[in-house]
Short mmCIF file of C-alpha atoms in Angstrom, two decimals:
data_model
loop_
_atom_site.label_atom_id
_atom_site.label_comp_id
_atom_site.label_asym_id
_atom_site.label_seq_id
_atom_site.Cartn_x
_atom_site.Cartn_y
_atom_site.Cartn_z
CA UNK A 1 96.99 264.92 17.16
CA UNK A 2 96.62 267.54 14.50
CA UNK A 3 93.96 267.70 11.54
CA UNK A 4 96.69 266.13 9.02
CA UNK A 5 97.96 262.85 11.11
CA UNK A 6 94.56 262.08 11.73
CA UNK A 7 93.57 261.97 7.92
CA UNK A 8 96.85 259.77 7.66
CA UNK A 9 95.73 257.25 11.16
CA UNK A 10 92.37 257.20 9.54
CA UNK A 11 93.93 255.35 6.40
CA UNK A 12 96.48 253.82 8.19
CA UNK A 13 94.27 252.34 10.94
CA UNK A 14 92.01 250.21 7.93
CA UNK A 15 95.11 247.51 8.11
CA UNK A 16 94.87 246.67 11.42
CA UNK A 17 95.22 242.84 12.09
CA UNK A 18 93.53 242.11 15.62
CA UNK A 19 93.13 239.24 17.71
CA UNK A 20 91.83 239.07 21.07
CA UNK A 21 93.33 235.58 23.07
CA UNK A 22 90.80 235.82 26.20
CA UNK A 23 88.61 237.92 27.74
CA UNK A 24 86.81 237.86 31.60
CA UNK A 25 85.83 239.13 34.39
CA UNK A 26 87.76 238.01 37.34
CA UNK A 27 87.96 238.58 41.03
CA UNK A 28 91.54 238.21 41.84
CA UNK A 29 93.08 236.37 45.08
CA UNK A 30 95.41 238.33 47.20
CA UNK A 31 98.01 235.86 45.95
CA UNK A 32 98.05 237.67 42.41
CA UNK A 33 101.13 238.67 41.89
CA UNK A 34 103.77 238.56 39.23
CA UNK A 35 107.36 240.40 38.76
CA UNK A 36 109.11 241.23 36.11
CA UNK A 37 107.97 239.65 33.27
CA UNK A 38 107.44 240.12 29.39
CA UNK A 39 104.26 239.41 28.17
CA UNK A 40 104.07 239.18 24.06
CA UNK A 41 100.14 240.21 24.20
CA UNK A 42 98.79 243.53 25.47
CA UNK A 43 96.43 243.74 28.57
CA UNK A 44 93.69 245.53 29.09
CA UNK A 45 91.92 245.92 32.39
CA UNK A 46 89.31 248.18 33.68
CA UNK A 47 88.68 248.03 37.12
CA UNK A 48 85.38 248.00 38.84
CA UNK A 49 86.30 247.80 42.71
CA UNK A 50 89.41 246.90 45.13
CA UNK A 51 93.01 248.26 45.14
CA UNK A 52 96.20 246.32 43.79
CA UNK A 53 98.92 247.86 41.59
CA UNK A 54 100.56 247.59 37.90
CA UNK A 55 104.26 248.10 36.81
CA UNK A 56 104.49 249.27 33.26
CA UNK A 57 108.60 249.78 32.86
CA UNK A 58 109.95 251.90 35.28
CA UNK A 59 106.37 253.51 36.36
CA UNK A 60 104.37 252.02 38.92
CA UNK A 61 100.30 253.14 38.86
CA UNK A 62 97.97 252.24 41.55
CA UNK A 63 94.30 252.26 39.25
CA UNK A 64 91.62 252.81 41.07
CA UNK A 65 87.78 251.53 40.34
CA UNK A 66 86.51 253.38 36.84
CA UNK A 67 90.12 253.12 35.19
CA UNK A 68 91.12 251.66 32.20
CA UNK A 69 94.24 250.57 31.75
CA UNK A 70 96.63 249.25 28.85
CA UNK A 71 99.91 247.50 29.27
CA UNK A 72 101.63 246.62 25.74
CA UNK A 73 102.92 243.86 24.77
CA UNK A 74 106.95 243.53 25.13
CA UNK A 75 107.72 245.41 27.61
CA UNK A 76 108.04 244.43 31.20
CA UNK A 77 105.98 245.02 33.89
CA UNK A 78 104.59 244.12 37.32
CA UNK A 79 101.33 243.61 38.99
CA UNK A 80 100.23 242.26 42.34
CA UNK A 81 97.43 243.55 45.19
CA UNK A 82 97.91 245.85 47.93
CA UNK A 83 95.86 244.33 50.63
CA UNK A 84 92.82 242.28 51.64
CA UNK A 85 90.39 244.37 48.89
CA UNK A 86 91.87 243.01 46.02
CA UNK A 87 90.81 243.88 42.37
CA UNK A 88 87.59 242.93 40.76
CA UNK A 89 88.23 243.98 36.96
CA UNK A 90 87.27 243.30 33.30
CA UNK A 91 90.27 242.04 31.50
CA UNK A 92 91.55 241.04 28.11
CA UNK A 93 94.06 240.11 26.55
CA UNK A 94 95.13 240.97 22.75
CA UNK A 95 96.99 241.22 19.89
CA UNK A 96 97.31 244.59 17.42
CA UNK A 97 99.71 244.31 14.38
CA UNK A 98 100.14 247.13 11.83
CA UNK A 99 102.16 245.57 8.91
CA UNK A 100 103.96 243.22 11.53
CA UNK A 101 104.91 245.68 14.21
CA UNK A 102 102.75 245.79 17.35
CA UNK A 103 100.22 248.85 17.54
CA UNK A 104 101.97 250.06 20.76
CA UNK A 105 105.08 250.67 19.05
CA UNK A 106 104.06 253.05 16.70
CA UNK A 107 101.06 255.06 19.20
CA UNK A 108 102.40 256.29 22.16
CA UNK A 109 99.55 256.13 24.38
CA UNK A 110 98.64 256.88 28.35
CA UNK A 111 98.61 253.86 30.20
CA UNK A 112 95.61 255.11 32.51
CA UNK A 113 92.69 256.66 31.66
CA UNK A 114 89.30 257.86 33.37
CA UNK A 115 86.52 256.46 31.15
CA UNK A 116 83.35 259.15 31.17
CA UNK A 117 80.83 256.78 30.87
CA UNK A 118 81.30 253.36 32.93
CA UNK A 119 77.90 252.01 31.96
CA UNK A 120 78.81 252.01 28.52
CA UNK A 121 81.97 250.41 28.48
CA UNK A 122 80.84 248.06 31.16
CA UNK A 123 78.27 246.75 28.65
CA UNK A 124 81.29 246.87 26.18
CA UNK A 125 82.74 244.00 27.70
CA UNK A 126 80.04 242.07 28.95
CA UNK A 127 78.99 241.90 25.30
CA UNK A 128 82.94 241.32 24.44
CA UNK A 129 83.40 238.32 27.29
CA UNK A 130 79.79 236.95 26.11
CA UNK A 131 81.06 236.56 22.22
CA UNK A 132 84.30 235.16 23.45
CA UNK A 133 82.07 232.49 25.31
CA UNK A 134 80.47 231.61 22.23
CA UNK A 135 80.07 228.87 19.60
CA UNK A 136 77.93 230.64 16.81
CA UNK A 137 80.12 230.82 13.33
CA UNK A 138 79.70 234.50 14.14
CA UNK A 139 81.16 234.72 17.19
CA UNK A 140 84.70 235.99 15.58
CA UNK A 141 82.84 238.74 14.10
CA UNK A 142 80.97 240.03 16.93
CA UNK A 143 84.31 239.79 19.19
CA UNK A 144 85.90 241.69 16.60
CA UNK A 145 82.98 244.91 16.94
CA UNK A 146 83.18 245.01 20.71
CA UNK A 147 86.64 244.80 21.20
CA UNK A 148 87.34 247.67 18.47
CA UNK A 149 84.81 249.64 20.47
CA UNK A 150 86.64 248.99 23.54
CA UNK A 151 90.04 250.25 21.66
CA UNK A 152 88.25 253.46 19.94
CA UNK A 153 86.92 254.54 22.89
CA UNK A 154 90.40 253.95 24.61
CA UNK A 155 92.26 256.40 22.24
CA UNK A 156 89.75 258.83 21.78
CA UNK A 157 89.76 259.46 25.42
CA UNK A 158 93.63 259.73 25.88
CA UNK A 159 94.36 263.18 26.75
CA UNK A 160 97.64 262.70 24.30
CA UNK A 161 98.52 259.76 21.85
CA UNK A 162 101.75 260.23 20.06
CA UNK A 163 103.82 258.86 17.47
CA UNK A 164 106.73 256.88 18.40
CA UNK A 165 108.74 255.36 15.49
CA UNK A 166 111.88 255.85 14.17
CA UNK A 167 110.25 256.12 10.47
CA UNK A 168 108.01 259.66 11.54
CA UNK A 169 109.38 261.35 8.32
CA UNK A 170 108.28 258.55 5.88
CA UNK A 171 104.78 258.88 8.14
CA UNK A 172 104.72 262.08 7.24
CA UNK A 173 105.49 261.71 3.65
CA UNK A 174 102.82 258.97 3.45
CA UNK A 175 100.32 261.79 4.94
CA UNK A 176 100.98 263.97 2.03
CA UNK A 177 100.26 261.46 -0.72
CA UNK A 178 97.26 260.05 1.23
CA UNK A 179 95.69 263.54 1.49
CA UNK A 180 96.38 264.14 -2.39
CA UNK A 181 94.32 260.76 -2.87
CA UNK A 182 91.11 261.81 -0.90
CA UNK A 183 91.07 265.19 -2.85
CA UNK A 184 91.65 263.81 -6.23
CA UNK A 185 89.90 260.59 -6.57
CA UNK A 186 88.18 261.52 -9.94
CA UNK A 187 92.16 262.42 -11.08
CA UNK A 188 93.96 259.22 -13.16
CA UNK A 189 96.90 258.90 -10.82
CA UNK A 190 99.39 257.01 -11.29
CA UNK A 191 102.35 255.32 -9.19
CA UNK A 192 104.76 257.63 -11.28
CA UNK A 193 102.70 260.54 -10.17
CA UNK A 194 102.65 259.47 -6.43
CA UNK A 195 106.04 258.83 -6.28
CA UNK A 196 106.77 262.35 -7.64
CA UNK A 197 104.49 263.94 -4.62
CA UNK A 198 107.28 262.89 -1.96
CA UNK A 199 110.70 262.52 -4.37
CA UNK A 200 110.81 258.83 -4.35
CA UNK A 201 111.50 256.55 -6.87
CA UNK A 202 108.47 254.41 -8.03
CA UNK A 203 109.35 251.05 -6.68
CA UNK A 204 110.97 251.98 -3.48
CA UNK A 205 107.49 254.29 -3.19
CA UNK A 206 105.25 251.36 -4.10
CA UNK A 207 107.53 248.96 -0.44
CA UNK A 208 106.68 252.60 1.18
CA UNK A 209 103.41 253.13 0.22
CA UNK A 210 102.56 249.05 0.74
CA UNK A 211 104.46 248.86 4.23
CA UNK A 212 102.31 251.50 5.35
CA UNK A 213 98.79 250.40 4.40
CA UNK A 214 99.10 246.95 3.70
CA UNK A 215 97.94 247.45 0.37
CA UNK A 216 99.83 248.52 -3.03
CA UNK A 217 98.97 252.57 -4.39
CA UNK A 218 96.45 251.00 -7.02
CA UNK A 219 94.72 248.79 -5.00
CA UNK A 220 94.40 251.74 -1.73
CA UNK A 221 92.73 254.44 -4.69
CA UNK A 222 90.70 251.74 -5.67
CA UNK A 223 89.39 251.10 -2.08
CA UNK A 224 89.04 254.62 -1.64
CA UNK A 225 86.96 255.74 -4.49
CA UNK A 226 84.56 252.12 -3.83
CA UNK A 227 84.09 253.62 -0.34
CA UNK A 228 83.13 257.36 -2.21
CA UNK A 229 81.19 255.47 -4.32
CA UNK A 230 79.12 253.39 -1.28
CA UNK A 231 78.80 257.19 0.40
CA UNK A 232 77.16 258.51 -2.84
CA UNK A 233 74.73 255.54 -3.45
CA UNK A 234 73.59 255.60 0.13
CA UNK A 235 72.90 259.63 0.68
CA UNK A 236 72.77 261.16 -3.16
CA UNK A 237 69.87 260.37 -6.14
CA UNK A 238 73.05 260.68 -8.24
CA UNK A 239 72.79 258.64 -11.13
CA UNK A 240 75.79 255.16 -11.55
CA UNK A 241 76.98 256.17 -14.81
CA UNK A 242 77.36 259.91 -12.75
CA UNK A 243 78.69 258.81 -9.49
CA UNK A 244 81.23 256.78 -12.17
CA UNK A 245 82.56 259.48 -13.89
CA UNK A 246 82.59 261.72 -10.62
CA UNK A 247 85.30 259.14 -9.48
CA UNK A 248 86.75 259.12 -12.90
CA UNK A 249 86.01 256.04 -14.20
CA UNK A 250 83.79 254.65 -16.67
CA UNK A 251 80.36 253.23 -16.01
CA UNK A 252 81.19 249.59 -17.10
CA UNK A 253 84.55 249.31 -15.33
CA UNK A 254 83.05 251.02 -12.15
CA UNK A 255 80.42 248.75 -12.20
CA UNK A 256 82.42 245.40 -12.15
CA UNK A 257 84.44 246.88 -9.57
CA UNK A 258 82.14 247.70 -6.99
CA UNK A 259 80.83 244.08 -7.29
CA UNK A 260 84.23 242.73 -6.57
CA UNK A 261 84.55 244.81 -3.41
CA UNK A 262 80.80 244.58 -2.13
CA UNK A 263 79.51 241.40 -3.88
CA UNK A 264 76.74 243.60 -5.13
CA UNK A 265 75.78 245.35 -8.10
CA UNK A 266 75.88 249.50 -7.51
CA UNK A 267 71.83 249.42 -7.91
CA UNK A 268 71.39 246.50 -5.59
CA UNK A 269 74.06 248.14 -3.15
CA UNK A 270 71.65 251.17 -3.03
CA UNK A 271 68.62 249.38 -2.79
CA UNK A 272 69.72 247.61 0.40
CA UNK A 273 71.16 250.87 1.78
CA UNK A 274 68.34 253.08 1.43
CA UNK A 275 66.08 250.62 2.74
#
């Protein structure tokens, strides 16, 4: 993936709806076995002994112990065991939406892949499997961090993740104004002024621009300078009123903002920070 659609997955990636349905560690019986079926969640499993085999469309994979392996939702597929040494494997089972279409429809991705560091991503789901145990108000939350780890570490180790949508162009497009965002957030832009970066109109720009990040052109700039702004309190002496006006707004309106997106005050934001 080159330098460009990884500045535009970076953005895109921030309005990812996830839910994860179940999640265990299961020694299967040489009776499992299924053909031919749909399932509307995508699998996960990452096998830690035995032999068995997966059908993921027309490909049939035999993963072996250390692999990882994703099957997407809607698509069909096939699993069942190969003998007496049947699969012991981490498992879960999940749902990924970007702006109502499932993750796997838009990211190509390997359905296999060799993990580096099996310790690591055994502890992954341990921790994963123990949260999705749990009772504590939290437990959402924490289910939430280990699965995304799981995922991360997923694509970042696929030798090749590609794009696979119908809409590439207006992805591209979308890359262009994006970019022009991170390297003029002390700029006033405007939705005329985006609009005029990729030849659309304004209000078909502002379904574009909304069905891509799942949040309207104002609202993503906004987002994006209160995440500058959290960089600059945390690792610069810069004063507010300066990191303000370095995002080009002014020190009262900045202010209030930040507050609404952090439900703290810039100087109690970098009091807790630096701490």
């Amino acid at each position: 993936m080159d330098a460009g659609m990884k500045t535009f997955w970076r953005s895109y990636l921030t309005g990812l709806q996830l839910h994860v349905a179940i999640a265990e560690y299961t020694k299967v019986p040489v009776t499992w076995n299924d053909d031919d079926y749909t399932p509307d969640v995508n699998k996960l499993y990452y096998i830690q002994e035995g032999e068995g085999y997966i059908k993921v469309g027309n490909r049939k994979l035999y993963p072996k112990p250390g692999d990882l392996c994703l099957m997407p939702a809607d698509v069909v597929q096939s699993y069942g065991t190969v003998g007496a040494s049947t699969y012991g494997k981490y498992w879960c089972h999940f749902t990924a939406k970007l702006n109502n279409l499932n993750l796997f429809q838009v990211l190509e991705t390997p359905t296999i892949i060799s993990v580096s560091d099996h310790q690591s991503l055994k502890s992954k789901f341990e921790r994963l499997i123990h949260h999705h145990r749990s009772e504590e108000w939290t437990a959402d939350l924490h289910v939430q961090a280990a699965f995304l780890e799981i995922l991360a570490l997923f694509l970042e180790q696929s030798e090749q993740v590609g794009i696979h949508t119908p809409a590439s162009g207006s992805f591209e497009k979308m890359n262009v104004v994006l970019a022009y965002i991170e390297e003029h957030l002390s700029d006033n832009m405007t939705v005329d002024l985006l609009a005029q970066l990729v030849h659309f109109h304004p209000n078909y720009f502002i379904r574009m621009f909304k069905n891509t990040t799942g949040l309207s052109p104002i609202q993503y700039v906004n987002r994006k300078r209160m995440d500058k702004a959290r960089q600059l309190l945390s690792f610069t002496s810069n004063s507010i009123s300066g990191i303000a006006e370095s995002l080009g707004m002014d020190a009262t309106y900045f202010s209030r903002l930040f507050k609404e997106y952090t439900a703290l005050s810039p100087s109690e934001y970098r009091e807790i920070s630096t701490k």
